[in-house]
XYZ file of C-alpha atoms in Angstrom:
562
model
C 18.036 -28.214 13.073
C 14.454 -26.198 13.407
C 11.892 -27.308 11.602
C 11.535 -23.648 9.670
C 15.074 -24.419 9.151
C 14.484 -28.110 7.659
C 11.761 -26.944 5.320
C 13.997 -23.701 4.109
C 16.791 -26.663 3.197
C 14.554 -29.449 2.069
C 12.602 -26.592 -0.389
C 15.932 -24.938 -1.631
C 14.807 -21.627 -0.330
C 18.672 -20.156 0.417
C 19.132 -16.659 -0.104
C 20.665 -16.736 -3.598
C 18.579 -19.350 -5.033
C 16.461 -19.329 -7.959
C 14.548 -22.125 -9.293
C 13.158 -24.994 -7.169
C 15.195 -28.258 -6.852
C 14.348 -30.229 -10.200
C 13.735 -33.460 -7.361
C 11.767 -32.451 -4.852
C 11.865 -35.100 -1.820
C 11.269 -34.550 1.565
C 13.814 -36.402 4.302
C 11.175 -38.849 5.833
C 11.277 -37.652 9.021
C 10.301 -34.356 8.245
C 5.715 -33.452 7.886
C 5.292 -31.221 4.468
C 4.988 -27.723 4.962
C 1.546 -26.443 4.451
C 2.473 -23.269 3.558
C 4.892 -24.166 0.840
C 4.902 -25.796 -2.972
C 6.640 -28.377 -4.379
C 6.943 -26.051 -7.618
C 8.917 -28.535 -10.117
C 5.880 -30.882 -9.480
C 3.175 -28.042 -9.676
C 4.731 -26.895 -12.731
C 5.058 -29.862 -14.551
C 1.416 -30.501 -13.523
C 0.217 -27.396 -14.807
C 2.163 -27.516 -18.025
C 0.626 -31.136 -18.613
C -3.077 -30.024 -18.243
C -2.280 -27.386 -20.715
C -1.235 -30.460 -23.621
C -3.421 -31.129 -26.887
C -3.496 -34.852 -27.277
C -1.506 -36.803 -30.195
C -4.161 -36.207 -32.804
C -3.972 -32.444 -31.745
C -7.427 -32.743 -29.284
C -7.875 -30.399 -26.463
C -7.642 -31.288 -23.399
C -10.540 -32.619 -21.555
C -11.422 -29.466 -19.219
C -11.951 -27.460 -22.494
C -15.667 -29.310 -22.789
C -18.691 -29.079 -20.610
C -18.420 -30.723 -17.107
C -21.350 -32.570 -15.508
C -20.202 -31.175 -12.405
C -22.188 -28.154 -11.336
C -22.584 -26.484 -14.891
C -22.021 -27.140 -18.919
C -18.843 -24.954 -18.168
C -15.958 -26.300 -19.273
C -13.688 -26.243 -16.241
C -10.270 -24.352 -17.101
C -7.896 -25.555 -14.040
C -6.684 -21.966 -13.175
C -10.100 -20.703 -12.221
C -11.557 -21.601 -9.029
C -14.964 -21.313 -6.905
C -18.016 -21.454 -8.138
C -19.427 -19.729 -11.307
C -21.498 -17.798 -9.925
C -18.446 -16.584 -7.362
C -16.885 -15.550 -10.855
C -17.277 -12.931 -13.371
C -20.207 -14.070 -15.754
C -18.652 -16.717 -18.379
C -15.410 -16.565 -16.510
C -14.885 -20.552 -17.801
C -15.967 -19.957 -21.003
C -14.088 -17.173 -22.039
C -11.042 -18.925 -20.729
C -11.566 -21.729 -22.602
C -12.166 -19.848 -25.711
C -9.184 -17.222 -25.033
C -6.852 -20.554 -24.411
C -8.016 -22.209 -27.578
C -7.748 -19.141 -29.766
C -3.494 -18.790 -28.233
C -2.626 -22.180 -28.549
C -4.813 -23.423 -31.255
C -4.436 -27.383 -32.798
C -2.113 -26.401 -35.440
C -0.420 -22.495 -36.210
C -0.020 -23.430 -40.221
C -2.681 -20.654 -41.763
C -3.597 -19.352 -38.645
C -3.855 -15.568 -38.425
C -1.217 -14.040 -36.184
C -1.303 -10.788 -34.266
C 2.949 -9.742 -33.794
C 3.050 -7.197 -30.984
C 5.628 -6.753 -28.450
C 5.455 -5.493 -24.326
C 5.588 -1.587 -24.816
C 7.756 0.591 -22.378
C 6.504 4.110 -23.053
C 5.689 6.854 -23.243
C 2.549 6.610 -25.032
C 1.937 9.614 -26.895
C -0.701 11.852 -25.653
C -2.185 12.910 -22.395
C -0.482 10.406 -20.465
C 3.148 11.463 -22.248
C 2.329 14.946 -20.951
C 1.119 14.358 -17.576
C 4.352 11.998 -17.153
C 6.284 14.909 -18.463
C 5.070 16.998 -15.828
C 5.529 14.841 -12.511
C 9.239 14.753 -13.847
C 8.598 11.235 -14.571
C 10.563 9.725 -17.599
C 7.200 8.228 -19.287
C 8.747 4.737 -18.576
C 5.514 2.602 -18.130
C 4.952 0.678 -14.843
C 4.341 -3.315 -14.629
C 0.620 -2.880 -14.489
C 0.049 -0.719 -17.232
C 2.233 -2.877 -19.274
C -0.108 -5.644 -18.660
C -3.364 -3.009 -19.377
C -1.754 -2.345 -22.757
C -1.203 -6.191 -23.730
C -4.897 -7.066 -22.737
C -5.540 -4.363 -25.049
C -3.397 -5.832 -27.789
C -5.115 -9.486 -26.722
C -8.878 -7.807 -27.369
C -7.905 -7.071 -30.531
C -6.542 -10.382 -31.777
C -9.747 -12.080 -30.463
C -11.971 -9.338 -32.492
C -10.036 -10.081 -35.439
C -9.586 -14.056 -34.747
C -5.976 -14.198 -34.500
C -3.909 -15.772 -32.451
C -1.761 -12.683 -30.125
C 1.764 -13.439 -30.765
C 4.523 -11.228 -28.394
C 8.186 -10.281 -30.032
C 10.491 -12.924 -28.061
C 12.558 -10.981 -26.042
C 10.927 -8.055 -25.509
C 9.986 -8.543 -21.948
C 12.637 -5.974 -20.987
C 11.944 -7.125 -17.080
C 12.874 -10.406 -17.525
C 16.334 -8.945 -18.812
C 18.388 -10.146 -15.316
C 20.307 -12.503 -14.067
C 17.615 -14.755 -12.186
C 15.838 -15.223 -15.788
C 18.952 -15.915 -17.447
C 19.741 -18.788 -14.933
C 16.541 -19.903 -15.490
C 16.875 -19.872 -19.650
C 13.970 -17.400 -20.056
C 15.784 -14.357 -20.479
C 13.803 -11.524 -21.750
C 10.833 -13.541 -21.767
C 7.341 -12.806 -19.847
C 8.083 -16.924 -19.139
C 10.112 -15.932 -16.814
C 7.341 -14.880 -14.361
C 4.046 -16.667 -15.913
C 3.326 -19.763 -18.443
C 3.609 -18.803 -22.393
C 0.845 -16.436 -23.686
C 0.723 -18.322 -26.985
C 2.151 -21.304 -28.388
C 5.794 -22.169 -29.614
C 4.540 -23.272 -32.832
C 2.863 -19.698 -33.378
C 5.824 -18.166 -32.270
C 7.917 -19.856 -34.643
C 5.183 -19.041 -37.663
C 5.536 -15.325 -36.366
C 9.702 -14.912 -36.499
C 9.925 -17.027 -39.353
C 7.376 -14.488 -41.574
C 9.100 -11.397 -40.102
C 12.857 -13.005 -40.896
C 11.383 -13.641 -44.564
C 10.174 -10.236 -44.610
C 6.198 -11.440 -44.800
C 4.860 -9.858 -41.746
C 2.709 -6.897 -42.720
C 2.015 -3.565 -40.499
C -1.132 -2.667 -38.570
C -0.230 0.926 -37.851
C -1.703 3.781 -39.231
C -5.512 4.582 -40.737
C -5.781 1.493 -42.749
C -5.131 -0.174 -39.491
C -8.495 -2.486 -38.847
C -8.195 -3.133 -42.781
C -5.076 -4.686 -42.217
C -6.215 -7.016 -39.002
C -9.195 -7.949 -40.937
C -7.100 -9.296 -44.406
C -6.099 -12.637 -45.098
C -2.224 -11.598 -44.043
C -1.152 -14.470 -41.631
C 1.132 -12.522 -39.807
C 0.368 -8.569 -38.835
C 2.763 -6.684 -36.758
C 1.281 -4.386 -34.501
C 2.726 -1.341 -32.389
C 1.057 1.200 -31.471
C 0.096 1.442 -28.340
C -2.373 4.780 -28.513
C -4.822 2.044 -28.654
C -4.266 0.544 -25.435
C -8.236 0.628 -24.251
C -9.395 -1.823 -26.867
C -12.177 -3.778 -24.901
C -13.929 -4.895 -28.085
C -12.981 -8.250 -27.960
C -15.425 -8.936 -25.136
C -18.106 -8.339 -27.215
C -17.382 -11.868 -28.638
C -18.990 -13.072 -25.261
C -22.187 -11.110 -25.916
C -22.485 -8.531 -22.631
C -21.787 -10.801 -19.597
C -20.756 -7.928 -17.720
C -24.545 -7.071 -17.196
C -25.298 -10.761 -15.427
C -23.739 -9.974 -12.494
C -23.977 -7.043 -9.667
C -21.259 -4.442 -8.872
C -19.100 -5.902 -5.898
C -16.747 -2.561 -6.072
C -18.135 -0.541 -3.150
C -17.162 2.977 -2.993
C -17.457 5.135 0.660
C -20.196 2.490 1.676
C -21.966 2.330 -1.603
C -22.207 -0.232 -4.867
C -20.501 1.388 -7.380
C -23.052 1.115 -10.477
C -20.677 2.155 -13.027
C -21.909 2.444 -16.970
C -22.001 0.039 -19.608
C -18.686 0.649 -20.790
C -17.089 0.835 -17.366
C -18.687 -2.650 -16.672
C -17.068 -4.163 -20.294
C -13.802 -3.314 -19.257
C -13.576 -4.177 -16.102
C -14.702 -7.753 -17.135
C -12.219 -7.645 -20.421
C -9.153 -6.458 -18.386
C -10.335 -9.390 -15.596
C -10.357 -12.058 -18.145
C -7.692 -10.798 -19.822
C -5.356 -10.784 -16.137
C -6.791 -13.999 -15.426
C -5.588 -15.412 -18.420
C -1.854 -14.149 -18.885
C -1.301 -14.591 -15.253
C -3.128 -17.788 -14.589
C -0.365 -19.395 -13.607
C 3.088 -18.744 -11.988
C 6.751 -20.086 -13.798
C 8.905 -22.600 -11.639
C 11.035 -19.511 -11.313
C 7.942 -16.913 -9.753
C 6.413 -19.833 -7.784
C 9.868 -20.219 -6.612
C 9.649 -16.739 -4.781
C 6.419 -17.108 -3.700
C 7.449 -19.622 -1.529
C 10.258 -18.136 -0.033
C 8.303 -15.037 0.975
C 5.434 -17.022 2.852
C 8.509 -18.842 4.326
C 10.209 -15.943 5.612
C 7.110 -14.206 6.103
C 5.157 -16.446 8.155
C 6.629 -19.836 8.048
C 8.003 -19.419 11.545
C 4.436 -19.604 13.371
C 4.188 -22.497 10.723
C 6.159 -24.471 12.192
C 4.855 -23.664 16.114
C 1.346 -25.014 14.833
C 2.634 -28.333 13.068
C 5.028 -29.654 16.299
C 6.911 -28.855 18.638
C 9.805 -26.734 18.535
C 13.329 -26.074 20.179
C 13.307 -23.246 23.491
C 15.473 -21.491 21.049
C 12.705 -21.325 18.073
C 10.250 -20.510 21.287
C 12.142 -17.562 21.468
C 11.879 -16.210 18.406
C 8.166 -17.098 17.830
C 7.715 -15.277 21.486
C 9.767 -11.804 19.994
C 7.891 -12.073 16.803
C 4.692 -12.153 18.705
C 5.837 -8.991 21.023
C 6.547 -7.204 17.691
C 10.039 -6.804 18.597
C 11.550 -8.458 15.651
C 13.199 -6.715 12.893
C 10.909 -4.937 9.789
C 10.041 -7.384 7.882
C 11.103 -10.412 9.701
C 7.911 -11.145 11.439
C 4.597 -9.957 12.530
C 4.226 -6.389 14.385
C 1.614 -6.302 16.881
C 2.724 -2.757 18.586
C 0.322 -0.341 21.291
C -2.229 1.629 19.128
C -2.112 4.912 19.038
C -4.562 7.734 20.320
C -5.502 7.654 16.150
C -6.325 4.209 15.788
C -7.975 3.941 19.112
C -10.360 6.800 17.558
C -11.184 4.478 14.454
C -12.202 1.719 16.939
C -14.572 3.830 18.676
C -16.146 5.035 15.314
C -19.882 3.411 14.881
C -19.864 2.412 11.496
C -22.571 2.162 8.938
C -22.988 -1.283 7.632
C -21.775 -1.221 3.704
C -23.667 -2.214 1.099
C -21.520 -4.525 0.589
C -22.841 -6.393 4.245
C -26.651 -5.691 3.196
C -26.763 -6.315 -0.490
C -23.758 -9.017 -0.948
C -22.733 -11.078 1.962
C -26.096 -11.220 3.529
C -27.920 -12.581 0.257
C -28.334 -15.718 -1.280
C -25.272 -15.273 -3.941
C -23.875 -18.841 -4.468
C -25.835 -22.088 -5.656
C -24.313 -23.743 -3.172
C -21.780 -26.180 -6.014
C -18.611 -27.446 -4.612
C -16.408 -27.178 -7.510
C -13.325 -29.185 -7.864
C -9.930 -27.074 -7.347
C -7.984 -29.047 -10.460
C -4.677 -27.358 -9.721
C -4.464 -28.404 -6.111
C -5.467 -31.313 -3.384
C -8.065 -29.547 -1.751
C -11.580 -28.483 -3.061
C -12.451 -24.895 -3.707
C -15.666 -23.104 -2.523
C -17.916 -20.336 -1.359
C -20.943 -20.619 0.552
C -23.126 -17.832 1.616
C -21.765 -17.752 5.215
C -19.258 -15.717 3.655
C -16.291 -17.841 4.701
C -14.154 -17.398 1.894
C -12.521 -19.131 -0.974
C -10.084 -22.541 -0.308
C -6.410 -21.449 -1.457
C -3.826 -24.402 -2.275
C -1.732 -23.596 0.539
C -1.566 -22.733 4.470
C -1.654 -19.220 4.867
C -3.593 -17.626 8.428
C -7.872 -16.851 7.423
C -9.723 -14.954 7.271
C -7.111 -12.772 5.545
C -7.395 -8.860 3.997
C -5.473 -7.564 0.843
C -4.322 -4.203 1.741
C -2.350 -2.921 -0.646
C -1.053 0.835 -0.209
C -0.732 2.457 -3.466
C 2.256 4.893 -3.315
C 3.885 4.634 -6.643
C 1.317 5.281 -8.865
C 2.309 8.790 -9.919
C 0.023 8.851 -12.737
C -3.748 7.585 -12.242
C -5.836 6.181 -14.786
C -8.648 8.554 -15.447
C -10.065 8.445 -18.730
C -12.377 6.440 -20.659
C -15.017 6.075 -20.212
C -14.834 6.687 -16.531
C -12.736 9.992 -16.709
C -13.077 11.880 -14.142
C -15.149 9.004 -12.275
C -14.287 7.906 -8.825
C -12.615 4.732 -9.712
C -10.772 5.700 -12.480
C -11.571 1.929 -13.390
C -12.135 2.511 -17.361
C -8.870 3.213 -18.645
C -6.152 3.894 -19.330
C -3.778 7.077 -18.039
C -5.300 10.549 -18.988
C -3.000 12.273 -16.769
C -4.190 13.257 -13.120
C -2.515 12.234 -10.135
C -3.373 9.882 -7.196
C -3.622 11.572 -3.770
C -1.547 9.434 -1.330
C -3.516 7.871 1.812
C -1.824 6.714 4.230
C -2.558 2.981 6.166
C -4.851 4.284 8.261
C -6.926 5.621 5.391
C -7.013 1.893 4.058
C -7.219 0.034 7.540
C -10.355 2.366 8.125
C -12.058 0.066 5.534
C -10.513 -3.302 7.200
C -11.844 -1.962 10.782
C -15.221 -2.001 9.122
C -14.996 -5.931 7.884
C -14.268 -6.533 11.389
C -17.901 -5.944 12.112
C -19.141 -8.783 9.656
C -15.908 -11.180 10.350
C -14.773 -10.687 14.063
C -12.374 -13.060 13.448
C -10.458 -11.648 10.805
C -6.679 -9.656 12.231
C -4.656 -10.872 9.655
C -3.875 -8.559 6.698
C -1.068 -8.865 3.746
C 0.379 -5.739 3.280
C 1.882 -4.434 -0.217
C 3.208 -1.521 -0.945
C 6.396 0.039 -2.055
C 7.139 2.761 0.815
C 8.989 1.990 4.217
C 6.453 4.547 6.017
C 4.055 2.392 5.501
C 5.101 -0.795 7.413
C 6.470 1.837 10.267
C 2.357 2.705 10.269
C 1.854 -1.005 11.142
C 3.167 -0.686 14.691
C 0.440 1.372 15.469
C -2.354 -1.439 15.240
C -1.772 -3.827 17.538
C -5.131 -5.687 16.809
C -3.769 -6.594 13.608
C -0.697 -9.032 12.471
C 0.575 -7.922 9.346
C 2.280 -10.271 6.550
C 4.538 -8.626 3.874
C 6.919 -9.543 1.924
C 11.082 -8.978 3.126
C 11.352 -6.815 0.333
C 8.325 -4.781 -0.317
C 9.511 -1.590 0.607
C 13.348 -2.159 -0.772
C 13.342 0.252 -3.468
C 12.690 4.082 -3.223
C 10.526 6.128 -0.740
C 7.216 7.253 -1.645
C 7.806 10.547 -2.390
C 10.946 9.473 -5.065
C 8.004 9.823 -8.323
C 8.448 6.563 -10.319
C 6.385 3.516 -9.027
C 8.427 0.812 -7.560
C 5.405 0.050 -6.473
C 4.383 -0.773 -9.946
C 8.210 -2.671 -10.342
C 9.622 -0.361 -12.637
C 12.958 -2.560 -11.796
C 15.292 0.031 -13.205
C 17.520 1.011 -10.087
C 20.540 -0.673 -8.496
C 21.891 -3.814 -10.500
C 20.304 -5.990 -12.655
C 19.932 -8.877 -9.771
C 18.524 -6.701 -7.494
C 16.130 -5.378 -10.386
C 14.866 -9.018 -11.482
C 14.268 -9.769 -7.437
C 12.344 -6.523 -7.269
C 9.934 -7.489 -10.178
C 9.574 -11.119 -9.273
C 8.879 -9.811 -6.114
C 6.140 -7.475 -7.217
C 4.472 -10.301 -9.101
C 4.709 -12.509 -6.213
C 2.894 -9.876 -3.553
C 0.576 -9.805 -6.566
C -0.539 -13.417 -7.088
C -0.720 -13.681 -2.874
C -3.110 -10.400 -2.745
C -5.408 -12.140 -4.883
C -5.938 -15.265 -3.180
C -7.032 -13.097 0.246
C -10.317 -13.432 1.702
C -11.268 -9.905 1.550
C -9.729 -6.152 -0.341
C -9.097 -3.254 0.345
C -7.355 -0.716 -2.034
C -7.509 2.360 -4.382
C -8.996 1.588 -7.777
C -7.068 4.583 -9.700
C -4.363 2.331 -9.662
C -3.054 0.148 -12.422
C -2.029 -2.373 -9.286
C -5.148 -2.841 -7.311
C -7.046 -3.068 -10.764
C -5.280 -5.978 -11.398
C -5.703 -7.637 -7.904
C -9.811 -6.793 -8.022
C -9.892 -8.185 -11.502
C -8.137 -11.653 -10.590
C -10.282 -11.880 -7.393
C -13.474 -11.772 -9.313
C -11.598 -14.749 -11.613
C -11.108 -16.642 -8.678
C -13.873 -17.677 -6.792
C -13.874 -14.441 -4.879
C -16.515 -12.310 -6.741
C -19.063 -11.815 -3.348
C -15.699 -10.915 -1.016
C -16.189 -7.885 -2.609
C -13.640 -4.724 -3.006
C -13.994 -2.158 -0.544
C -12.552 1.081 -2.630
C -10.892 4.066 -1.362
C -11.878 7.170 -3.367
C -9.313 8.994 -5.118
């Protein structure tokens, strides 16, 4: 048997599988792959870290390390501080105390539940007017519950979600797996089981009080343990980072916009650090289940030119590895690498202008120079102002670009306070829509990092439109990695975003794939070296706000404008 073969079997990565084996062991004559995860271990690691003690302590990363800093050193959140958002660890800490705080009896709870749409308002019209059905996409889902998180923290209470209101997780892969209807499913809890329990007990006794309507902050701010909360026309509450003072003004822009820093305004800034913390911390860490499928695509994706590099292979695996390399293998099966056309040959000719990103960012001092301990996995994480990139826990080819190839999106995000602003990076979905680029529009922006990191070819490659991996076999320069199934669900043009893994077509198991597939191509964007994207999108916001958790602040995010 191949060794890709071995490593699919000894992993439990079959087609129809979909939770790791409980006992992960690996035959003994067969090397680990270092592209894969034991996930049952990882899990059970990352669930232990997150236990109070027997007398109710927190655990021992929530105080000040003598390491680099007096951070406390949250084990989801790598790099160095200053190759974070400004009191990325602290705000973790604090946001992780405040959800799973040392006991739930008298503790204020927030009740609010995962909100499906349409909001009322601008962005119920403008969906109304694309033809759309005002069904809300994955990532504004996620904007609207950092919303509801902001305002638990400005009101001290711990956010509580309805169990089983995760409509997503409503498929047969999250039923196998016990979590159905449950954002558990995909990520680790977003508040404790003793809260939840305080939460359905006061609503099943008919104590749980309503938020909604004008007496609305009165109500947060009472003595009421448990206030429900549903209405999501107040989806851009940032005001819980004011708790943090205004870190968002320690630390310069690393969005750069047609070869410029984006200096957006003060209230730009604020929410793009809320909605980062806020990302960092309900999706700080994958479920068995999503880490699962996050191994299986890197497998299928790239595990074959795994194996050439950790021994020798059969003539038959040659073979394959030799057709993957010629691009002649199937979409989506391996790498393309195809003759560029007259188009892209133009782009390589093109003498660019060195960003601001190359003259104010990577060529400047930046990092202190701390190696800081990577908690979750083997190897240390760090940046150093070679501009090398960031450690990840497992094999994948550096340097590496994020490209991800917003299609879906109908609807852009344009209000706020960045309305009509070329990032649409403020809020929420006042109602214009995204013009479509195509890859070359984005790869433009990738040919350009070229000129500061020759070495970098590689790029992963998300997006929810077939087109765009038949664009791939026009760069031949570059090997693209994508997931088997990241075009598998409409065309572009089709309206709704399956980009943004609305999940709603063909069966429920294909649905729950799609979704834990979206998160996956997620979670492995954000651990690239470098980014490339369009910032009107709910999507990309996402993967530039858990890059600049991550220890990838200085990579920067090279933005194409709307």
């Amino acid at each position: 048997m191949s060794l890709y073969r071995s490593w699919e079997k000894a992993y439990g990565l079959e087609a129809n599988s979909v939770s790791p084996p409980e006992k992960f062991q690996l035959p003994a004559n067969l090397p680990p792959a270092p592209h894969l995860q034991d996930c049952s271990a990882r899990t059970a690691f990352r669930l232990s870290v997150e236990q109070r003690g027997p007398d109710r302590s927190a655990p021992d990363w929530t105080r000040p390390s003598n390491c680099c800093s007096c951070n406390p050193q949250p084990p989801w959140v790598r790099g160095d501080d200053l190759a974070n958002l400004a009191l990325t660890r602290v705000a973790q800490r604090d946001i992780w105390e405040s959800q799973f705080p040392a006991t739930c009896k008298g503790r204020r709870i927030l009740l609010a539940e995962w909100v499906e749409g349409p909001i009322e308002g601008p962005t119920q019209a403008a969906a109304t007017a694309s033809g759309d059905s005002g069904s809300l996409g994955m990532g504004t889902q996620i904007h609207i519950m950092s919303a509801f998180l902001s305002i638990a923290v400005r009101h001290n209470r711990t956010l509580v979600v309805v169990p089983g209101s995760y409509s997503r997780a409503n498929n047969s892969a999250c039923q196998a797996t016990g979590k159905m209807g449950s954002w558990e499913c995909y990520f680790f809890p977003i508040s404790s089981q003793e809260c939840v329990d305080e939460a359905v007990a006061a609503v099943a006794a008919n104590q749980a009080t309503s938020a909604n309507g004008p007496d609305m902050e009165a109500r947060l701010a009472s003595p009421d343990l448990v206030v429900r909360f549903a209405d999501a026309r107040h989806f851009e509450d940032i005001d819980g980072a004011k708790r943090w003072g205004t870190p968002w003004r320690d630390r310069p822009s690393t969005v750069e916009l047609q070869g410029v820093l984006d200096e957006a305004d003060e209230r730009t800034m604020q929410h793009r650090w809320w909605h980062a913390q806020s990302a960092r911390f309900l999706l700080r860490w994958p479920s068995a289940h999503l880490c699962h499928v996050i191994n299986r695509i890197r497998h299928v994706s790239y595990g074959l030119r795994v194996a050439v590099h950790v021994s020798d292979i059969s003539t038959q695996e040659s073979g394959i590895i030799q057709s993957l390399e010629k691009g002649t293998s199937k979409s989506g099966q391996g790498i393309p690498n195809f003759n560029m056309t007259e188009e892209a040959v133009f782009l390589r000719g093109i003498k660019f202008t060195p960003p601001n990103l190359e003259t104010d960012v990577w060529t400047g001092e930046g990092f202190a120079g701390c190696l800081v301990r990577d908690t979750d996995g083997e190897k240390p994480a760090t940046v150093d102002k070679t501009y090398k990139g960031v450690g990840g826990e497992v094999f994948v080819f550096r340097p590496i670009v994020s490209v991800h190839v917003a299609h879906g999106d109908a609807v852009m995000g344009g209000g706020g306070s960045e309305g009509g602003g070329s990032l649409g990076g403020g809020g929420g979905f006042q109602g214009s829509r995204v013009k479509l680029r195509s890859l070359g529009a984005y790869m433009y922006f990738a040919y350009q990092l070229q000129l500061h990191v020759p070495t970098i070819n590689h790029a992963w490659l998300s997006t929810d439109a077939q087109s765009t991996l038949e664009e791939t076999k026009q760069l031949r320069d570059w090997s693209f990695l994508y997931s088997e199934h990241s075009s598998q669900q409409q065309p572009a043009e089709a309206g709704v975003a399956a980009e943004n893994g609305d999940g709603k077509s063909g069966d429920q198991q294909a649905s729950g794939q799609m979704v834990a597939v979206k998160f996956a191509n997620l979670l492995i964007a954000a651990e690239c070296d470098h980014f490339v994207g369009m910032l009107s999108s709910n999507w990309n916001r996402l993967i530039d706000g858990l890059r600049s958790t991550n220890g990838r602040l200085f990579s920067g995010y090279m933005a194409l404008s709307v």
